[in-house]
GROMACS .gro file of C-alpha atoms in nm:
model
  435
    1UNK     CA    1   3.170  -3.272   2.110
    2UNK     CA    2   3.014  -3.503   1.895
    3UNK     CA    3   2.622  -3.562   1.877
    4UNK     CA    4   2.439  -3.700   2.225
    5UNK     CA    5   2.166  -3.941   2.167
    6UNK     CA    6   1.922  -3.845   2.502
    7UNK     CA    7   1.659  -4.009   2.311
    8UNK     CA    8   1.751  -4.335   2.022
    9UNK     CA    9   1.499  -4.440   1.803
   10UNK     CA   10   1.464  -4.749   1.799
   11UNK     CA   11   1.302  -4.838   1.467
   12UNK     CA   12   1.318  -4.677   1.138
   13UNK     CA   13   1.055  -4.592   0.895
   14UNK     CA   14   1.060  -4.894   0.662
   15UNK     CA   15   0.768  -5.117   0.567
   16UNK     CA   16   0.812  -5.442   0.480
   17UNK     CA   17   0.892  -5.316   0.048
   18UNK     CA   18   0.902  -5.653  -0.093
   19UNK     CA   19   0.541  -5.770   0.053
   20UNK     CA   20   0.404  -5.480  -0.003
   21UNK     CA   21   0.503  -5.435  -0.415
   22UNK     CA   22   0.355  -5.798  -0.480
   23UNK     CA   23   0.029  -5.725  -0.329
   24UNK     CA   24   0.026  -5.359  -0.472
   25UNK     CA   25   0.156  -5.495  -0.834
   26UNK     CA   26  -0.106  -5.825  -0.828
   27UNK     CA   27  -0.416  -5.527  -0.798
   28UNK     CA   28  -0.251  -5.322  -1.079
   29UNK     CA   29  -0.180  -5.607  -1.343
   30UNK     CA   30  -0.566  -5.742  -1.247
   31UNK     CA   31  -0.730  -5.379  -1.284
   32UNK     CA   32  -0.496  -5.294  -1.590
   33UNK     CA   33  -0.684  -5.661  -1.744
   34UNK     CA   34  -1.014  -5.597  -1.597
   35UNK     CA   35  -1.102  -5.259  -1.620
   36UNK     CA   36  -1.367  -5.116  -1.502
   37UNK     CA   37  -1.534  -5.430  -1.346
   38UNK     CA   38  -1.238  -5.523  -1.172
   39UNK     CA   39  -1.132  -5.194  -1.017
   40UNK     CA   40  -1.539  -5.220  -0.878
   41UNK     CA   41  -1.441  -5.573  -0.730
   42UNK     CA   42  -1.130  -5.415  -0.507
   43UNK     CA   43  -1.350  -5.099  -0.397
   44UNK     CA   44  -1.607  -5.335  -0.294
   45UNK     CA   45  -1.362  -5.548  -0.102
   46UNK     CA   46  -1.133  -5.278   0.054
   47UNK     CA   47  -1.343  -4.972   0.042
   48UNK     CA   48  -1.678  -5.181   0.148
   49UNK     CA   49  -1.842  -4.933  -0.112
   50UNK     CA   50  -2.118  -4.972  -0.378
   51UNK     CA   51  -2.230  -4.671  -0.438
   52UNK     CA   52  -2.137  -4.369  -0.736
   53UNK     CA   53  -1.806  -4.407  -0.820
   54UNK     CA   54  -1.782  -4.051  -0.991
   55UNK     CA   55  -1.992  -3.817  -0.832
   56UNK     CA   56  -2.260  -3.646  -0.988
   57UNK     CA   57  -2.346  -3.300  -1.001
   58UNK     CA   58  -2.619  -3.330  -0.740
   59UNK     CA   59  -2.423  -3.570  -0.517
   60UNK     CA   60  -2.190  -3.323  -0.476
   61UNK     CA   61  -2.418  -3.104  -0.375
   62UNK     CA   62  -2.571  -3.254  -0.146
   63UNK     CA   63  -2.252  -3.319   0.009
   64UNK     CA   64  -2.151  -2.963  -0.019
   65UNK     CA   65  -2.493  -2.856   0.162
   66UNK     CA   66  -2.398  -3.078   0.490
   67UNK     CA   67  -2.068  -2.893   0.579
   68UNK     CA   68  -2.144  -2.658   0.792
   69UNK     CA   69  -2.078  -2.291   0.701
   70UNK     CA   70  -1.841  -2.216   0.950
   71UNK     CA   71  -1.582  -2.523   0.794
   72UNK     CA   72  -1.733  -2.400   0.451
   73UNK     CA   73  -1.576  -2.066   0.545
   74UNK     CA   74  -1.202  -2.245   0.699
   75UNK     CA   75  -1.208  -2.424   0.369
   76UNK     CA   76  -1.232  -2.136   0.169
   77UNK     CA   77  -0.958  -1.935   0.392
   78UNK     CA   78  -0.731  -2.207   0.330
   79UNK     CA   79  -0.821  -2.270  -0.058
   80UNK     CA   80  -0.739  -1.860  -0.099
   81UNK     CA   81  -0.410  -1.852   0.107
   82UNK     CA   82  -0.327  -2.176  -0.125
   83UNK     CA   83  -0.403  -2.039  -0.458
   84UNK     CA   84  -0.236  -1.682  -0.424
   85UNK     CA   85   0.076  -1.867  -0.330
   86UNK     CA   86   0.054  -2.101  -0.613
   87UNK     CA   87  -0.008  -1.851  -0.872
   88UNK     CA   88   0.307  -1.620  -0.717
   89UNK     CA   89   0.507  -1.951  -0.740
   90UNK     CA   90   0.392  -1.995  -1.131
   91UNK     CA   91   0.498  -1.622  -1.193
   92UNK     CA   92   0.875  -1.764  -1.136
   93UNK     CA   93   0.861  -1.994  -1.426
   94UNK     CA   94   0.856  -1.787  -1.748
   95UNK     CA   95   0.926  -1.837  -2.119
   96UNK     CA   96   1.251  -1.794  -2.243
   97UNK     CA   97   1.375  -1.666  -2.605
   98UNK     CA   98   1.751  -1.591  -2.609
   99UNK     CA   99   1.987  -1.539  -2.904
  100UNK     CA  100   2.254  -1.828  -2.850
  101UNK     CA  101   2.460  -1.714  -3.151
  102UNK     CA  102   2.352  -1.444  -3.420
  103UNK     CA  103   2.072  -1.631  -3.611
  104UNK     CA  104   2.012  -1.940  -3.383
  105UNK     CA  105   1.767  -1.835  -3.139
  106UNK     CA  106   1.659  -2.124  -2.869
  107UNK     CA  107   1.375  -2.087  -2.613
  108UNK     CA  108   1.140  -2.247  -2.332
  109UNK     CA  109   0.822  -2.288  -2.289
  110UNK     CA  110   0.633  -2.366  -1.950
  111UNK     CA  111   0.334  -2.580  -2.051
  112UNK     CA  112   0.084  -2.754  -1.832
  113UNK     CA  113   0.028  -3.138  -1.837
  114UNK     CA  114  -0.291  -3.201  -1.982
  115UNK     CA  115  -0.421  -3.431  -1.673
  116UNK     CA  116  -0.373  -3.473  -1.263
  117UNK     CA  117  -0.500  -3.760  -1.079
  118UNK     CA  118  -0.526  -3.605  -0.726
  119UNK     CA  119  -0.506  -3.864  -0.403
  120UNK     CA  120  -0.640  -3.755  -0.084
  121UNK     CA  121  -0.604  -3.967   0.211
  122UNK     CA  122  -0.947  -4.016   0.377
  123UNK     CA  123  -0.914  -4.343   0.568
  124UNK     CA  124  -0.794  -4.317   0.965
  125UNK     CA  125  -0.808  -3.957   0.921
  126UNK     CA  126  -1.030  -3.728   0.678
  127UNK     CA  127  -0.753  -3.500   0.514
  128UNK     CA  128  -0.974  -3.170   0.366
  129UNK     CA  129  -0.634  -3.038   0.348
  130UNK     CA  130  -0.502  -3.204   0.094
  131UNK     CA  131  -0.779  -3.188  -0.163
  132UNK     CA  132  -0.698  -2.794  -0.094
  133UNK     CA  133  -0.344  -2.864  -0.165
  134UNK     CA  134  -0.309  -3.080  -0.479
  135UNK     CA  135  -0.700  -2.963  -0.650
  136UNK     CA  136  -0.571  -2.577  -0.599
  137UNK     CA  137  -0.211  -2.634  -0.767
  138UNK     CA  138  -0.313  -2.815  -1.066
  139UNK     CA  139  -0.596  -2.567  -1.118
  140UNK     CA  140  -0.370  -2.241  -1.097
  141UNK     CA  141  -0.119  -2.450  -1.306
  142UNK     CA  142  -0.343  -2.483  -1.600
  143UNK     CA  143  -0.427  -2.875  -1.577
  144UNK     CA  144  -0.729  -2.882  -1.855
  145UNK     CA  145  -0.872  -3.194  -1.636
  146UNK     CA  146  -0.850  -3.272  -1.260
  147UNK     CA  147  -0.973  -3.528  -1.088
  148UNK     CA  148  -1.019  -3.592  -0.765
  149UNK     CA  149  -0.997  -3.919  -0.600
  150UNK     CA  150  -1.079  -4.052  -0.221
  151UNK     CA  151  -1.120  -4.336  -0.017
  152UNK     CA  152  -1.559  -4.368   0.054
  153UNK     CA  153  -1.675  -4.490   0.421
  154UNK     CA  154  -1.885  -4.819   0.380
  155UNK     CA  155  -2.253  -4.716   0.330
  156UNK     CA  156  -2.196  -4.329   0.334
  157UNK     CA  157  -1.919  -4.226   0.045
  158UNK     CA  158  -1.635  -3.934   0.027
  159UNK     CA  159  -1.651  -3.721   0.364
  160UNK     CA  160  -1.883  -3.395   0.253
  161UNK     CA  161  -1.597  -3.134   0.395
  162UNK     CA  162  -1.328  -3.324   0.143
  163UNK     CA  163  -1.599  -3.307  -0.163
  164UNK     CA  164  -1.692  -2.977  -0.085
  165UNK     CA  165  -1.284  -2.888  -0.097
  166UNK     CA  166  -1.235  -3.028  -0.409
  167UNK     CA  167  -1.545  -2.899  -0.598
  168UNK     CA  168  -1.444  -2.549  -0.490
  169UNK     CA  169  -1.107  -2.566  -0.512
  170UNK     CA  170  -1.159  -2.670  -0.886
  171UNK     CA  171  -1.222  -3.046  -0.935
  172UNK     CA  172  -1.347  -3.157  -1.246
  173UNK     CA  173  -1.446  -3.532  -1.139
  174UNK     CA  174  -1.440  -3.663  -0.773
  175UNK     CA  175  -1.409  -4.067  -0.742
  176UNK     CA  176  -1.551  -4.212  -0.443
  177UNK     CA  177  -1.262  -4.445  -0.450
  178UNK     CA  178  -0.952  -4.541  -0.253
  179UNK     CA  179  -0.626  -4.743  -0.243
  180UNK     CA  180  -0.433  -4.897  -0.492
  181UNK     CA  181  -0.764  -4.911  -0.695
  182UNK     CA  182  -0.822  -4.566  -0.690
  183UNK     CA  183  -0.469  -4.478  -0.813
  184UNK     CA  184  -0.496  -4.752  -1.114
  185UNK     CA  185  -0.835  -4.580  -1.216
  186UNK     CA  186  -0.664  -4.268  -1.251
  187UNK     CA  187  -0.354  -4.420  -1.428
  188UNK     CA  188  -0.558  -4.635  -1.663
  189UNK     CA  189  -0.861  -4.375  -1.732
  190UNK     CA  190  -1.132  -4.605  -1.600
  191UNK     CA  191  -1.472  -4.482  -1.580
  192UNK     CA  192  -1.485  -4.225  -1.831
  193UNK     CA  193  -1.187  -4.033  -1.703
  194UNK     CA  194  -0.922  -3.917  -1.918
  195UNK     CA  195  -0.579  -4.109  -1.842
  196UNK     CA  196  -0.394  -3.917  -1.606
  197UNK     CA  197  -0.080  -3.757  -1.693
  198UNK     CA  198   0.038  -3.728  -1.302
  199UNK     CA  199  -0.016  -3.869  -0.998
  200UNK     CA  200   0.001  -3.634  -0.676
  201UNK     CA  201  -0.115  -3.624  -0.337
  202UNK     CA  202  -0.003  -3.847  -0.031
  203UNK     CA  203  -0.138  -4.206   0.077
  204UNK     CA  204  -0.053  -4.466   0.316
  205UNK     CA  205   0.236  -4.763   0.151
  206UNK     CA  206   0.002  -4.919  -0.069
  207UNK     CA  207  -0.073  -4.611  -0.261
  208UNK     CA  208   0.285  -4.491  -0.263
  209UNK     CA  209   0.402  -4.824  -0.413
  210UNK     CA  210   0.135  -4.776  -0.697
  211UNK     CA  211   0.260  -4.493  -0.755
  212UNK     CA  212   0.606  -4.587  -0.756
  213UNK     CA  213   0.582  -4.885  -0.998
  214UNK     CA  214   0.346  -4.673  -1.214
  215UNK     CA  215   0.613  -4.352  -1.245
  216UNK     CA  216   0.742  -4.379  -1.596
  217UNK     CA  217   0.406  -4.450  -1.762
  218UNK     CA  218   0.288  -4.137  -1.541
  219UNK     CA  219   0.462  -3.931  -1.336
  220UNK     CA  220   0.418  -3.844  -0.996
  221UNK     CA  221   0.503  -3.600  -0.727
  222UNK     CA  222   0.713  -3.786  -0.519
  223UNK     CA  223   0.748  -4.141  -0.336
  224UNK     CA  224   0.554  -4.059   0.029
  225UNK     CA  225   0.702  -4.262   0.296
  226UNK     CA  226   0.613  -4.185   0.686
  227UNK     CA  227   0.568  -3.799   0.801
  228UNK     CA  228   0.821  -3.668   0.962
  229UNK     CA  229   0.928  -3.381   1.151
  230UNK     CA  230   1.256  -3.227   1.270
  231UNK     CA  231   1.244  -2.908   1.488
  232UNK     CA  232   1.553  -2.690   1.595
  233UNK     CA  233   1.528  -2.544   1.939
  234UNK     CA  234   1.798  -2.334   2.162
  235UNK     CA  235   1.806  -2.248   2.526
  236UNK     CA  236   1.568  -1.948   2.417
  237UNK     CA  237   1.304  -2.162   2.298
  238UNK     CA  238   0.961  -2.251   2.507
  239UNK     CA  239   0.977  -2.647   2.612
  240UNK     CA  240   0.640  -2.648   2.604
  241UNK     CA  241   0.544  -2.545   2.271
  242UNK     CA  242   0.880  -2.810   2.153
  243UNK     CA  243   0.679  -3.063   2.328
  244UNK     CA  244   0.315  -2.991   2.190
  245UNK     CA  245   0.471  -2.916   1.831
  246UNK     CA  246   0.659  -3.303   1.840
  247UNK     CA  247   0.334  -3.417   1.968
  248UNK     CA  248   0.128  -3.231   1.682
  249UNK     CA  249   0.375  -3.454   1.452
  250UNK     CA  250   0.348  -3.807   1.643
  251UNK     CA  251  -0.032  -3.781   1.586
  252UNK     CA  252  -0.001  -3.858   1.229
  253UNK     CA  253   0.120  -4.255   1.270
  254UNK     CA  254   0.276  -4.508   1.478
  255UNK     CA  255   0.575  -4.482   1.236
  256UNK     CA  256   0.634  -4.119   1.215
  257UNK     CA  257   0.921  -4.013   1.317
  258UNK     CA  258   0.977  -3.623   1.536
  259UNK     CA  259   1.330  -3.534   1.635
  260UNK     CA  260   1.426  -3.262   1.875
  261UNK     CA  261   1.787  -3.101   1.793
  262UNK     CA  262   1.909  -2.917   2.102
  263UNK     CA  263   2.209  -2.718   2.211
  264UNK     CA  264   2.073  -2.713   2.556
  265UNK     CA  265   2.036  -2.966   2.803
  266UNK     CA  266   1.782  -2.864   3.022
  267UNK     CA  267   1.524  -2.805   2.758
  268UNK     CA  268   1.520  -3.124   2.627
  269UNK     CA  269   1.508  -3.300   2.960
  270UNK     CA  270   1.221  -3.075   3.024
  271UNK     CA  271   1.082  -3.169   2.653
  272UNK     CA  272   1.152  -3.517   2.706
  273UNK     CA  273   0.951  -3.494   3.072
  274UNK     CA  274   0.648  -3.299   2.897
  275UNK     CA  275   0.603  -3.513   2.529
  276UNK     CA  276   0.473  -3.812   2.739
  277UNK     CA  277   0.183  -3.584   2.947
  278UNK     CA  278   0.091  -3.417   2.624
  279UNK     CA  279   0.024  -3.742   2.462
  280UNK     CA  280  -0.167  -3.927   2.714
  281UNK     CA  281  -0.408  -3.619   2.720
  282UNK     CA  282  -0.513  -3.708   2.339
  283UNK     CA  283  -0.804  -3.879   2.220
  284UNK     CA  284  -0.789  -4.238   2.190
  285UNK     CA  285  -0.678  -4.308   1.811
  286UNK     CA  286  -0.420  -4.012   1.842
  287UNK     CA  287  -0.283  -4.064   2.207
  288UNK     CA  288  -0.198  -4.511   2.050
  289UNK     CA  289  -0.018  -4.360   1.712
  290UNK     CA  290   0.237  -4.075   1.934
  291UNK     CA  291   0.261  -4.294   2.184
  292UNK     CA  292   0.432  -4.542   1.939
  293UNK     CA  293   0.568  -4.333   1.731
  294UNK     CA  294   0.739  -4.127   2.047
  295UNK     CA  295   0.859  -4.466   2.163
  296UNK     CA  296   0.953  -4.642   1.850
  297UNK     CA  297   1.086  -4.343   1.649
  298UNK     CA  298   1.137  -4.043   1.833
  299UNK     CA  299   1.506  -3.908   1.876
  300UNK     CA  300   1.640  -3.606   2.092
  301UNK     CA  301   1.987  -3.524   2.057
  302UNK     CA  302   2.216  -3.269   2.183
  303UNK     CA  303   2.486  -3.073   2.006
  304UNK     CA  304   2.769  -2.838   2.049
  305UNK     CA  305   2.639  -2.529   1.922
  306UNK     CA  306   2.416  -2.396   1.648
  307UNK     CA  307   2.649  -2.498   1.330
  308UNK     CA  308   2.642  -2.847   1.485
  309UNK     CA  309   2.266  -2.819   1.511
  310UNK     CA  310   2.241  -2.736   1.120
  311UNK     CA  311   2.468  -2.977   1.021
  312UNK     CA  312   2.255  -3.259   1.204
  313UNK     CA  313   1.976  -3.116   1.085
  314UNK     CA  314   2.040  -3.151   0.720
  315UNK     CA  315   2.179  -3.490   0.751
  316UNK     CA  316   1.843  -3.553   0.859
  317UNK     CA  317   1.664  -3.389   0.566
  318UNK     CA  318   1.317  -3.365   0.730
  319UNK     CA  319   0.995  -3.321   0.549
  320UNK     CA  320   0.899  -3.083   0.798
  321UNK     CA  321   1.182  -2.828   0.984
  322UNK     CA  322   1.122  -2.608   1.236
  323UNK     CA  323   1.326  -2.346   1.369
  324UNK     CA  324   1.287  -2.204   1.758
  325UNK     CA  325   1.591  -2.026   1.827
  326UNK     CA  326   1.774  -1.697   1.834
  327UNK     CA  327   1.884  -1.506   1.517
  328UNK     CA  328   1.583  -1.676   1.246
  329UNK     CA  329   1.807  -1.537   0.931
  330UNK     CA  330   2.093  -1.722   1.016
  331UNK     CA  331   1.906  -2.012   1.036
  332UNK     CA  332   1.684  -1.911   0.680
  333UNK     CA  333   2.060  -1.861   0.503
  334UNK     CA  334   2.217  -2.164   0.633
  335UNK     CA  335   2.015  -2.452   0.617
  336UNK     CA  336   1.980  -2.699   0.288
  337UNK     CA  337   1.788  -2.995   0.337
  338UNK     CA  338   1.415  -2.977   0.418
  339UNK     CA  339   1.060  -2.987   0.239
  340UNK     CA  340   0.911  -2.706   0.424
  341UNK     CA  341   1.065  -2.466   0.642
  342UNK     CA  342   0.917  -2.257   0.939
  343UNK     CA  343   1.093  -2.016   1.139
  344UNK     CA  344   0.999  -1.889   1.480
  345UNK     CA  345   0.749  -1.959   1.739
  346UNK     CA  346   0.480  -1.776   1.558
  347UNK     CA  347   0.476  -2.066   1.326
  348UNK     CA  348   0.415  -2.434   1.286
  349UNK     CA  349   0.384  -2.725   1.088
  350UNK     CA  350  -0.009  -2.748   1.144
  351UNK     CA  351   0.007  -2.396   0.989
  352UNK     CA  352   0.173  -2.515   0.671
  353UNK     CA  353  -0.087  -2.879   0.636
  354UNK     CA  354  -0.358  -2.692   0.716
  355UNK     CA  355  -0.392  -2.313   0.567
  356UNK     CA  356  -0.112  -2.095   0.553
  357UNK     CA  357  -0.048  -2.120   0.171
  358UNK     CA  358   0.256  -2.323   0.146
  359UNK     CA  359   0.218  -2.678   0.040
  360UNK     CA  360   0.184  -2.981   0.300
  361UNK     CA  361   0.228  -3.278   0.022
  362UNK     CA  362   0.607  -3.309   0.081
  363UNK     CA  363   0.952  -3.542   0.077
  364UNK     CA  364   0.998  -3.775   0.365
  365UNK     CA  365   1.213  -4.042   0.426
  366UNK     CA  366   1.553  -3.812   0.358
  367UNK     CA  367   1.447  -3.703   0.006
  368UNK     CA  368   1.413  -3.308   0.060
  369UNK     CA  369   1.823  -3.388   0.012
  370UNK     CA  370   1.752  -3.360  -0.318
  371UNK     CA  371   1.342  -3.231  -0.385
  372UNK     CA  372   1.149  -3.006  -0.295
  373UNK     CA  373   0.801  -3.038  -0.247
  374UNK     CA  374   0.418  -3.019  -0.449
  375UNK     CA  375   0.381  -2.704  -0.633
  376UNK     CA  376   0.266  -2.564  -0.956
  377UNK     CA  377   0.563  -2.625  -1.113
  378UNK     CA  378   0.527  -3.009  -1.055
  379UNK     CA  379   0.217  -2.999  -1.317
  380UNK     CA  380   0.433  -2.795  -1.572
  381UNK     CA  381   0.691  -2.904  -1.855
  382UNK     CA  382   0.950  -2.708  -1.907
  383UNK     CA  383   1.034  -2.775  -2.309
  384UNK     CA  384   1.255  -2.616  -2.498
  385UNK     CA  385   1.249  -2.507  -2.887
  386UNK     CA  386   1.494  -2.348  -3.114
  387UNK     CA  387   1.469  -2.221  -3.472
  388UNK     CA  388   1.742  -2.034  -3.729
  389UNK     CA  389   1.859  -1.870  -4.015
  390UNK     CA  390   2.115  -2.025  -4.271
  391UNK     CA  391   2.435  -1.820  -4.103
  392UNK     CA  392   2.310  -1.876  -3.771
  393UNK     CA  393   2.312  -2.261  -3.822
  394UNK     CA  394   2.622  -2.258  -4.031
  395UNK     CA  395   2.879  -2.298  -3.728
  396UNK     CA  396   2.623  -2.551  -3.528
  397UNK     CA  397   2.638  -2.772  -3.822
  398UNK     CA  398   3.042  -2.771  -3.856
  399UNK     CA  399   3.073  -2.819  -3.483
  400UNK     CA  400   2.780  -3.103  -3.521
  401UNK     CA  401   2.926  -3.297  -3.777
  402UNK     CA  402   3.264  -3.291  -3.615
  403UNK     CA  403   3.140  -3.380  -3.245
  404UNK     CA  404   2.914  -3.664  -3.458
  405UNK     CA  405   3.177  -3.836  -3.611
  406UNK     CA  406   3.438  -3.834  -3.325
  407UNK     CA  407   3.171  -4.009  -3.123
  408UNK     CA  408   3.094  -4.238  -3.423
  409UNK     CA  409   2.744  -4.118  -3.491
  410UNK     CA  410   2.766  -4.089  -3.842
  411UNK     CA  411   2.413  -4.045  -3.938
  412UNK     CA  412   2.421  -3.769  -3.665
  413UNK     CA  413   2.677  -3.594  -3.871
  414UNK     CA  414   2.525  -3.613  -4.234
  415UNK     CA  415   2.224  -3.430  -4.110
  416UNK     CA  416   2.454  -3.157  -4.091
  417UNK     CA  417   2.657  -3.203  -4.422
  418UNK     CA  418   2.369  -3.197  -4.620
  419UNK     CA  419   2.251  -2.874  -4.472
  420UNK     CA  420   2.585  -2.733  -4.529
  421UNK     CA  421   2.631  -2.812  -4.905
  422UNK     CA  422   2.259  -2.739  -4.957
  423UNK     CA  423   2.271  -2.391  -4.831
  424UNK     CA  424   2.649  -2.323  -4.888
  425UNK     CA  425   2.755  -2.468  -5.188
  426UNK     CA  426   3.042  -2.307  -5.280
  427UNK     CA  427   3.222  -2.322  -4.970
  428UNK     CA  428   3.456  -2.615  -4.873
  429UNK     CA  429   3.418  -2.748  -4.506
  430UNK     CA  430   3.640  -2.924  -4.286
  431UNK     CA  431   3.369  -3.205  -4.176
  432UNK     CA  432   3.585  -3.462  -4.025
  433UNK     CA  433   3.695  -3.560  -3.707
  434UNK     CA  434   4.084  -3.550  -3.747
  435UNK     CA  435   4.264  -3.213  -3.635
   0.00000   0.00000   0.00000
């Protein structure tokens, strides 16, 4: 049968692009002119902020002495689960030296950029999490320079628990700073910060258009739209924990879309009864944004069967996929489209953004089609190198200069020639293009 739509969103997650990259691109161009002074001029008109821009050694302690030790200790559960992770996933990337053809050896080399600019949301919502996430992955990836950079509250600064993550987690500046001015003083290397070599770490659409217009000059992780979640459930699964897991998701923004994909009826009548309880029961800020995004966004649909579910599912290509059904390794082997994946009950997407050791900074808006999420490897070029003796280059060159002058490049091919006749004199080569 072909998909039911119980539930049709009925919006998509899509600013308004065009307004957006002319305010986004006016603050740029006037901060790239300006400098320091004028990046001070937007914090003091969006952020409401005069105090230290880069934090001192003593401010940060003082902010690390009001988190209480019991967060102090979450924070450092979280930081640990992160890093060990990281450093298995940098133990995948090795260097390379392989014999291509007797006497031309090539290789490659994993190296770390030199410089990470590190975002971390802290307007509606203070995210300690991510400073864990993006601080801890540049660190184990060998970044010689990290800095941190978050939005301050008018007359107060940087929440303490998100300066306390990223001085432990291995900051080497932290930049009471936020917005589109924030991610310029990274780019640009205002205020005595080295010019950042990538941009990470999510934001709401005016930092992710920064960041898109600056990739090229830097690079980023990826182009954050709206959160969104996707979760897999069969007749097995508990329509309770569907319906507080969607709601988890909902929390995040009146635009963020959660999807239910169901081979069963009855549960997602009964998830479609509970979501709307769950939500109302929330604290004011959380209960407005999933109780728009539920409305707005939300989609339940019902399939044939399990293959139907998959195939839905990666069409979808959720940042977040969860998986409560029967028979998990099926599920592991067959899906292809997702930024983080969690199998069972005994899991959740919380887990992941919070402190399980997997990353939380990744694709949304259909990208995990084609990328995967922040991880060490995001920091790291992979370059290549090659050296070789005389005879080992001696065929490369022939099949060079040949290959060069078929395509025209003529230049290409002399490069070759004149290593030929300089280290083979007395042989006669065939050098031209013709058969």
């Amino acid at each position: 049968m072909p998909r039911e739509y119980l539930k049709k969103a009925t919006l998509t997650s899509k600013s308004d692009a065009s307004e957006t990259h002319k305010i986004v691109q006016g603050i740029l161009d006037d901060i790239e002119q300006g400098g320091d002074a004028k990046a001070l001029e937007y914090a003091a008109k969006f952020d409401k902020y005069e105090g230290s821009i880069i934090l001192s050694p003593e401010e940060i302690e003082a902010a690390c002495a009001l988190v209480p030790e019991k967060l102090k200790a979450d924070i450092r559960f979280a930081h640990d689960n992160v890093k060990r992770f990281a450093e298995r996933q940098k133990e995948t990337v090795a260097n390379v030296e392989y014999e291509v053809v007797p006497g031309l050896i090539a290789g490659q080399k994993a190296i770390p950029v030199d410089a990470a600019g590190c975002y971390v949301p802290g307007g509606r919502y203070s995210h300690v999490a991510s400073a864990i996430m993006t601080v801890t992955t540049a660190k184990v990836a060998g970044c010689r320079h990290i800095t941190a950079c978050s939005p301050p509250h008018p007359g107060v600064g940087v929440a303490p628990a998100i300066i306390y993550a990223a001085h432990i987690c291995g900051a080497d500046k932290i930049m009471a700073m936020g917005g589109v001015q924030g991610v310029a003083a990274m780019t640009f290397g205002l205020f005595g910060l080295p010019k950042a070599n990538i941009l990470v770490g999510p934001g709401n659409q005016f930092v992710a258009e920064a960041k898109r217009i600056l990739f090229g000059r830097v690079g980023i992780d990826m182009i954050a739209g709206p959160t969104d979640s996707l979760i897999l459930a069969d007749a097995t699964a508990d329509p309770m924990v569907v319906a507080t897991d969607l709601v988890g998701q909902a929390e995040h923004g009146y635009n963020s879309p959660v999807w239910l994909v169901t081979d069963d009826r009855a549960l997602a009548e009964e998830v479609m009864r509970l979501v709307p309880e769950l939500i109302n029961d929330l604290p004011e800020v959380n209960r407005d944004n999933a109780t728009a995004a539920w409305r707005d966004y939300a989609e339940v649909i019902l399939c044939a069967d399990r293959e139907e579910m998959a195939t839905c599912s990666d069409d979808y290509a959720p940042e977040h996929l969860t998986v409560q059904a029967e028979d998990l390794d099926w599920w592991l082997d067959r899906l292809t489209c997702y930024g983080s994946l969690f199998l069972g009950e005994e899991t959740t997407v919380a887990f992941g953004d919070k402190a399980s050791g997997t990353n939380h900074v990744l694709p949304t808006s259909g990208a995990a089609s084609y990328t995967g999420g922040l991880s060490v490897h995001k920091y790291m070029k992979i370059v290549t190198w090659q050296r070789a003796t005389r005879e080992g280059a001696k065929p490369v060159a022939e099949a060079t200069a040949r290959i060069a002058r078929l395509e025209g490049m003529e230049g290409h091919a002399r490069t070759a020639d004149i290593r030929l006749h300089k280290y083979f004199p007395d042989e006669v080569f065939d050098l031209s293009a013709e058969g």
